[in-house]
Amino acid sequence: MTMELTQTTQIKRVGVIGAGQMGNGISQVLAQSGFNVIIMDVSDASLKKALGTIEKSLAKLFEKGKLPEHPPVIMSRIKCTTQLKDFADCDFAIEAVSEQEELKKSIFKQLDEILPAHAIIASNTSSLPITRLASSTKRAGQFIGMHFMNPVPVMQLVEIIRGHATSENTCQLTKSLAEQAGKTTVFSQDFPGFIVNRILMPMINEAFFTLMEGIASAEDIDAGMKLGTNQPMGPLALADFIGLDTCLAIMKVLHDGLGDSKYRPCPLLKKYVDAGHLGRKSGRGVYSY
Ligand code: 3HC
């Protein structure tokens, strides 16, 4: 094996860190495309839940004739572990843990020691600077942002973010891996929010200001945007779907990173998060579930 991968055919095994909604979706689409996947999470319960979610999603897709293989064949390519050391033979690792910078950095530091020298590390961060995350490893040339959209099995896009030192070879291999997983890619420079969240989150934040200022009800704001601009969900329903804590965290990154008051998080969004009303995942956000 050379010190650097040159083709995706050399990527046999992909490690995914984090079995949450992004991690399990990423693992699913890679296994669907023929890659062997190992998912790591700290708890067995999260891993079990992730496998259940993947099974359900595969069953839906199989029913509609959208899978080339039977779900059990795809499932047989997915392994689980609670130990990062089991990533020693991975050629590519994708981190999809919660948006806590110190947690991510400590994972990257460990991965850097465990992974083979040729392996690439990708972060699915929604807004943290790739260049800063890469600096926790000794392989900044083989470090990249690979931002999947939720729900991963359905959404077409993967946003690829070049860090300051990311090599062209790493960019091309990551693009090719995403394409093999059935996704379309776009490239972004490493600036707060990249492309999608730079534009999407201020719209969601503005929907909270519109609600806070009593301009319209939540239902009318969502219906207005859904029917008036052909979006599949209104911005407040989408915020509940993404998680209000995640939306707030991204607005803070935009506000801090760009230093412009137009990105200040809406006080009503903050209030929901303070109340623990985080959206669908907590049973209550702008709407009740
Ligand atoms: N696995 C497999 N299939 C799934 C699925 C999953 N996890 N989730 C939904 N589907 C399928 C459904 O079976 C259905 O298929 P069909 O049309 O063949 O019957 C189709 O997707 C649509 O689902 P539903 O009928 O249940 O509901 P909707 O029509 O409302 O679609 C939605 C759901 C796909 C989530 C759609 O509302 C949507 O696209 N919403 C916007 C999502 C979005 O913007 N995501 C990006 C968020 S930003 C982000 O992720 C970045 C992060 O950093 C914050």
PDB file of N, CA and C and ligand atoms in Angstrom, residues 22 28 53 56-58 60-61 64 66 124-127 147-155 196-197 200-201 232-233 238 241-242 246 250, ligand 1:
ATOM      1  N   MET A  22     -27.059  11.486  11.467  1.00  0.00           N
ATOM      2  CA  MET A  22     -26.163  11.682  10.320  1.00  0.00           C
ATOM      3  C   MET A  22     -25.272  10.447  10.139  1.00  0.00           C
ATOM      4  N   GLN A  28     -25.289   3.981   5.998  1.00  0.00           N
ATOM      5  CA  GLN A  28     -26.243   3.299   5.101  1.00  0.00           C
ATOM      6  C   GLN A  28     -25.901   3.518   3.630  1.00  0.00           C
ATOM      7  N   THR A  53     -32.646   1.861  12.611  1.00  0.00           N
ATOM      8  CA  THR A  53     -33.013   2.955  11.693  1.00  0.00           C
ATOM      9  C   THR A  53     -32.604   2.617  10.262  1.00  0.00           C
ATOM     10  N   LYS A  56     -34.911  -0.007   8.740  1.00  0.00           N
ATOM     11  CA  LYS A  56     -36.217   0.565   8.350  1.00  0.00           C
ATOM     12  C   LYS A  56     -36.092   1.326   7.028  1.00  0.00           C
ATOM     13  N   SER A  57     -35.039   2.138   6.924  1.00  0.00           N
ATOM     14  CA  SER A  57     -34.845   2.942   5.722  1.00  0.00           C
ATOM     15  C   SER A  57     -34.614   2.035   4.505  1.00  0.00           C
ATOM     16  N   LEU A  58     -33.783   0.992   4.701  1.00  0.00           N
ATOM     17  CA  LEU A  58     -33.519   0.065   3.586  1.00  0.00           C
ATOM     18  C   LEU A  58     -34.801  -0.650   3.162  1.00  0.00           C
ATOM     19  N   LYS A  60     -37.836   0.495   3.311  1.00  0.00           N
ATOM     20  CA  LYS A  60     -38.629   1.466   2.523  1.00  0.00           C
ATOM     21  C   LYS A  60     -38.114   1.528   1.091  1.00  0.00           C
ATOM     22  N   LEU A  61     -36.788   1.663   0.962  1.00  0.00           N
ATOM     23  CA  LEU A  61     -36.188   1.805  -0.365  1.00  0.00           C
ATOM     24  C   LEU A  61     -36.357   0.520  -1.187  1.00  0.00           C
ATOM     25  N   LYS A  64     -39.720   0.093  -2.753  1.00  0.00           N
ATOM     26  CA  LYS A  64     -39.935   0.945  -3.937  1.00  0.00           C
ATOM     27  C   LYS A  64     -39.041   0.547  -5.111  1.00  0.00           C
ATOM     28  N   LYS A  66     -35.798   0.588  -5.138  1.00  0.00           N
ATOM     29  CA  LYS A  66     -34.676   1.521  -5.302  1.00  0.00           C
ATOM     30  C   LYS A  66     -33.344   0.944  -4.830  1.00  0.00           C
ATOM     31  N   ASN A 124     -17.966  15.609   9.134  1.00  0.00           N
ATOM     32  CA  ASN A 124     -19.304  16.004   8.656  1.00  0.00           C
ATOM     33  C   ASN A 124     -19.789  17.264   9.395  1.00  0.00           C
ATOM     34  N   THR A 125     -18.856  18.031   9.934  1.00  0.00           N
ATOM     35  CA  THR A 125     -19.276  19.228  10.668  1.00  0.00           C
ATOM     36  C   THR A 125     -20.163  20.129   9.801  1.00  0.00           C
ATOM     37  N   SER A 126     -21.162  20.744  10.453  1.00  0.00           N
ATOM     38  CA  SER A 126     -22.066  21.606   9.698  1.00  0.00           C
ATOM     39  C   SER A 126     -21.525  23.023   9.614  1.00  0.00           C
ATOM     40  N   SER A 127     -20.504  23.363  10.410  1.00  0.00           N
ATOM     41  CA  SER A 127     -20.025  24.745  10.336  1.00  0.00           C
ATOM     42  C   SER A 127     -18.671  25.027  10.988  1.00  0.00           C
ATOM     43  N   HIS A 147     -19.836  17.328   4.095  1.00  0.00           N
ATOM     44  CA  HIS A 147     -21.070  17.703   4.789  1.00  0.00           C
ATOM     45  C   HIS A 147     -22.289  17.095   4.094  1.00  0.00           C
ATOM     46  N   PHE A 148     -22.825  16.059   4.721  1.00  0.00           N
ATOM     47  CA  PHE A 148     -24.027  15.395   4.203  1.00  0.00           C
ATOM     48  C   PHE A 148     -25.258  16.153   4.701  1.00  0.00           C
ATOM     49  N   MET A 149     -26.369  16.005   4.000  1.00  0.00           N
ATOM     50  CA  MET A 149     -27.621  16.667   4.392  1.00  0.00           C
ATOM     51  C   MET A 149     -28.582  15.641   4.990  1.00  0.00           C
ATOM     52  N   ASN A 150     -29.433  16.105   5.836  1.00  0.00           N
ATOM     53  CA  ASN A 150     -30.391  15.266   6.558  1.00  0.00           C
ATOM     54  C   ASN A 150     -31.769  15.314   5.870  1.00  0.00           C
ATOM     55  N   PRO A 151     -32.443  14.206   5.591  1.00  0.00           N
ATOM     56  CA  PRO A 151     -32.057  12.804   5.814  1.00  0.00           C
ATOM     57  C   PRO A 151     -31.105  12.294   4.720  1.00  0.00           C
ATOM     58  N   VAL A 152     -29.990  11.750   5.175  1.00  0.00           N
ATOM     59  CA  VAL A 152     -28.908  11.375   4.247  1.00  0.00           C
ATOM     60  C   VAL A 152     -29.365  10.428   3.125  1.00  0.00           C
ATOM     61  N   PRO A 153     -30.183   9.402   3.409  1.00  0.00           N
ATOM     62  CA  PRO A 153     -30.536   8.495   2.306  1.00  0.00           C
ATOM     63  C   PRO A 153     -31.349   9.166   1.195  1.00  0.00           C
ATOM     64  N   VAL A 154     -31.977  10.313   1.505  1.00  0.00           N
ATOM     65  CA  VAL A 154     -32.876  10.960   0.538  1.00  0.00           C
ATOM     66  C   VAL A 154     -32.231  12.170  -0.137  1.00  0.00           C
ATOM     67  N   MET A 155     -31.447  12.934   0.595  1.00  0.00           N
ATOM     68  CA  MET A 155     -30.925  14.200   0.065  1.00  0.00           C
ATOM     69  C   MET A 155     -29.766  13.945  -0.900  1.00  0.00           C
ATOM     70  N   VAL A 196     -24.310  25.912   2.145  1.00  0.00           N
ATOM     71  CA  VAL A 196     -25.721  25.646   2.473  1.00  0.00           C
ATOM     72  C   VAL A 196     -26.148  26.341   3.771  1.00  0.00           C
ATOM     73  N   ASN A 197     -25.380  26.160   4.837  1.00  0.00           N
ATOM     74  CA  ASN A 197     -25.817  26.761   6.099  1.00  0.00           C
ATOM     75  C   ASN A 197     -25.616  28.270   6.139  1.00  0.00           C
ATOM     76  N   LEU A 200     -29.015  28.974   4.327  1.00  0.00           N
ATOM     77  CA  LEU A 200     -30.214  28.380   4.943  1.00  0.00           C
ATOM     78  C   LEU A 200     -30.476  28.912   6.360  1.00  0.00           C
ATOM     79  N   MET A 201     -29.419  28.977   7.189  1.00  0.00           N
ATOM     80  CA  MET A 201     -29.650  29.327   8.604  1.00  0.00           C
ATOM     81  C   MET A 201     -30.137  30.766   8.799  1.00  0.00           C
ATOM     82  N   PRO A 232     -39.991  22.049   0.329  1.00  0.00           N
ATOM     83  CA  PRO A 232     -40.729  20.878   0.824  1.00  0.00           C
ATOM     84  C   PRO A 232     -41.263  21.062   2.241  1.00  0.00           C
ATOM     85  N   MET A 233     -40.595  21.893   3.038  1.00  0.00           N
ATOM     86  CA  MET A 233     -41.042  22.175   4.415  1.00  0.00           C
ATOM     87  C   MET A 233     -40.904  23.670   4.645  1.00  0.00           C
ATOM     88  N   LEU A 238     -38.689  22.971   9.299  1.00  0.00           N
ATOM     89  CA  LEU A 238     -37.341  22.481   8.964  1.00  0.00           C
ATOM     90  C   LEU A 238     -36.408  22.645  10.163  1.00  0.00           C
ATOM     91  N   PHE A 241     -36.969  19.925  12.431  1.00  0.00           N
ATOM     92  CA  PHE A 241     -36.428  18.695  11.838  1.00  0.00           C
ATOM     93  C   PHE A 241     -34.912  18.626  12.058  1.00  0.00           C
ATOM     94  N   ILE A 242     -34.235  19.750  11.853  1.00  0.00           N
ATOM     95  CA  ILE A 242     -32.767  19.797  12.010  1.00  0.00           C
ATOM     96  C   ILE A 242     -32.385  19.738  13.491  1.00  0.00           C
ATOM     97  N   THR A 246     -29.049  22.783  17.095  1.00  0.00           N
ATOM     98  CA  THR A 246     -28.097  22.796  15.975  1.00  0.00           C
ATOM     99  C   THR A 246     -28.209  24.120  15.215  1.00  0.00           C
ATOM    100  N   ILE A 250     -25.198  26.895  14.820  1.00  0.00           N
ATOM    101  CA  ILE A 250     -24.681  27.359  13.515  1.00  0.00           C
ATOM    102  C   ILE A 250     -24.794  28.882  13.410  1.00  0.00           C
TER     103      ILE A 250
HETATM  104  N1  3HC B   1     -34.877   6.663   4.215  1.00  0.00           N
HETATM  105  C1  3HC B   1     -35.486   6.307   3.076  1.00  0.00           C
HETATM  106  N2  3HC B   1     -36.503   7.006   2.525  1.00  0.00           N
HETATM  107  C2  3HC B   1     -36.918   8.106   3.189  1.00  0.00           C
HETATM  108  C3  3HC B   1     -36.342   8.546   4.392  1.00  0.00           C
HETATM  109  C4  3HC B   1     -35.262   7.774   4.897  1.00  0.00           C
HETATM  110  N3  3HC B   1     -34.605   8.125   6.023  1.00  0.00           N
HETATM  111  N4  3HC B   1     -36.963   9.695   4.796  1.00  0.00           N
HETATM  112  C5  3HC B   1     -37.906   9.967   3.867  1.00  0.00           C
HETATM  113  N5  3HC B   1     -37.882   9.021   2.902  1.00  0.00           N
HETATM  114  C6  3HC B   1     -38.700   8.955   1.696  1.00  0.00           C
HETATM  115  C7  3HC B   1     -40.134   8.609   1.958  1.00  0.00           C
HETATM  116  O1  3HC B   1     -40.333   7.209   1.999  1.00  0.00           O
HETATM  117  C8  3HC B   1     -40.830   9.231   0.752  1.00  0.00           C
HETATM  118  O2  3HC B   1     -40.663   8.428  -0.386  1.00  0.00           O
HETATM  119  P1  3HC B   1     -41.779   8.420  -1.600  1.00  0.00           P
HETATM  120  O3  3HC B   1     -41.879   9.832  -2.083  1.00  0.00           O
HETATM  121  O4  3HC B   1     -41.178   7.482  -2.605  1.00  0.00           O
HETATM  122  O5  3HC B   1     -43.011   7.903  -0.939  1.00  0.00           O
HETATM  123  C9  3HC B   1     -40.023  10.484   0.503  1.00  0.00           C
HETATM  124  O6  3HC B   1     -38.744  10.273   1.120  1.00  0.00           O
HETATM  125  C10 3HC B   1     -40.686  11.684   1.100  1.00  0.00           C
HETATM  126  O7  3HC B   1     -40.943  11.432   2.489  1.00  0.00           O
HETATM  127  P2  3HC B   1     -42.338  11.659   3.228  1.00  0.00           P
HETATM  128  O8  3HC B   1     -43.473  11.371   2.279  1.00  0.00           O
HETATM  129  O9  3HC B   1     -42.299  10.936   4.522  1.00  0.00           O
HETATM  130  O10 3HC B   1     -42.363  13.170   3.641  1.00  0.00           O
HETATM  131  P3  3HC B   1     -42.045  14.441   2.799  1.00  0.00           P
HETATM  132  O11 3HC B   1     -42.578  14.346   1.421  1.00  0.00           O
HETATM  133  O12 3HC B   1     -42.396  15.581   3.667  1.00  0.00           O
HETATM  134  O13 3HC B   1     -40.458  14.398   2.674  1.00  0.00           O
HETATM  135  C11 3HC B   1     -38.376  15.122   3.449  1.00  0.00           C
HETATM  136  C12 3HC B   1     -39.637  14.368   3.772  1.00  0.00           C
HETATM  137  C13 3HC B   1     -37.560  14.313   2.432  1.00  0.00           C
HETATM  138  C14 3HC B   1     -37.580  15.227   4.733  1.00  0.00           C
HETATM  139  C15 3HC B   1     -38.756  16.499   2.816  1.00  0.00           C
HETATM  140  O14 3HC B   1     -39.712  17.154   3.623  1.00  0.00           O
HETATM  141  C16 3HC B   1     -37.580  17.416   2.649  1.00  0.00           C
HETATM  142  O15 3HC B   1     -36.833  17.298   1.685  1.00  0.00           O
HETATM  143  N6  3HC B   1     -37.406  18.356   3.601  1.00  0.00           N
HETATM  144  C17 3HC B   1     -36.300  19.276   3.582  1.00  0.00           C
HETATM  145  C18 3HC B   1     -35.081  18.585   4.093  1.00  0.00           C
HETATM  146  C19 3HC B   1     -33.892  19.474   4.089  1.00  0.00           C
HETATM  147  O16 3HC B   1     -33.904  20.627   3.687  1.00  0.00           O
HETATM  148  N7  3HC B   1     -32.775  18.927   4.565  1.00  0.00           N
HETATM  149  C20 3HC B   1     -31.543  19.653   4.674  1.00  0.00           C
HETATM  150  C21 3HC B   1     -31.460  20.217   6.031  1.00  0.00           C
HETATM  151  S1  3HC B   1     -29.998  21.154   6.231  1.00  0.00           S
HETATM  152  C22 3HC B   1     -28.847  20.045   6.657  1.00  0.00           C
HETATM  153  O17 3HC B   1     -29.064  18.847   6.722  1.00  0.00           O
HETATM  154  C23 3HC B   1     -27.523  20.610   6.993  1.00  0.00           C
HETATM  155  C24 3HC B   1     -27.223  20.519   8.467  1.00  0.00           C
HETATM  156  O18 3HC B   1     -25.903  20.920   8.662  1.00  0.00           O
HETATM  157  C25 3HC B   1     -28.111  21.385   9.323  1.00  0.00           C
END
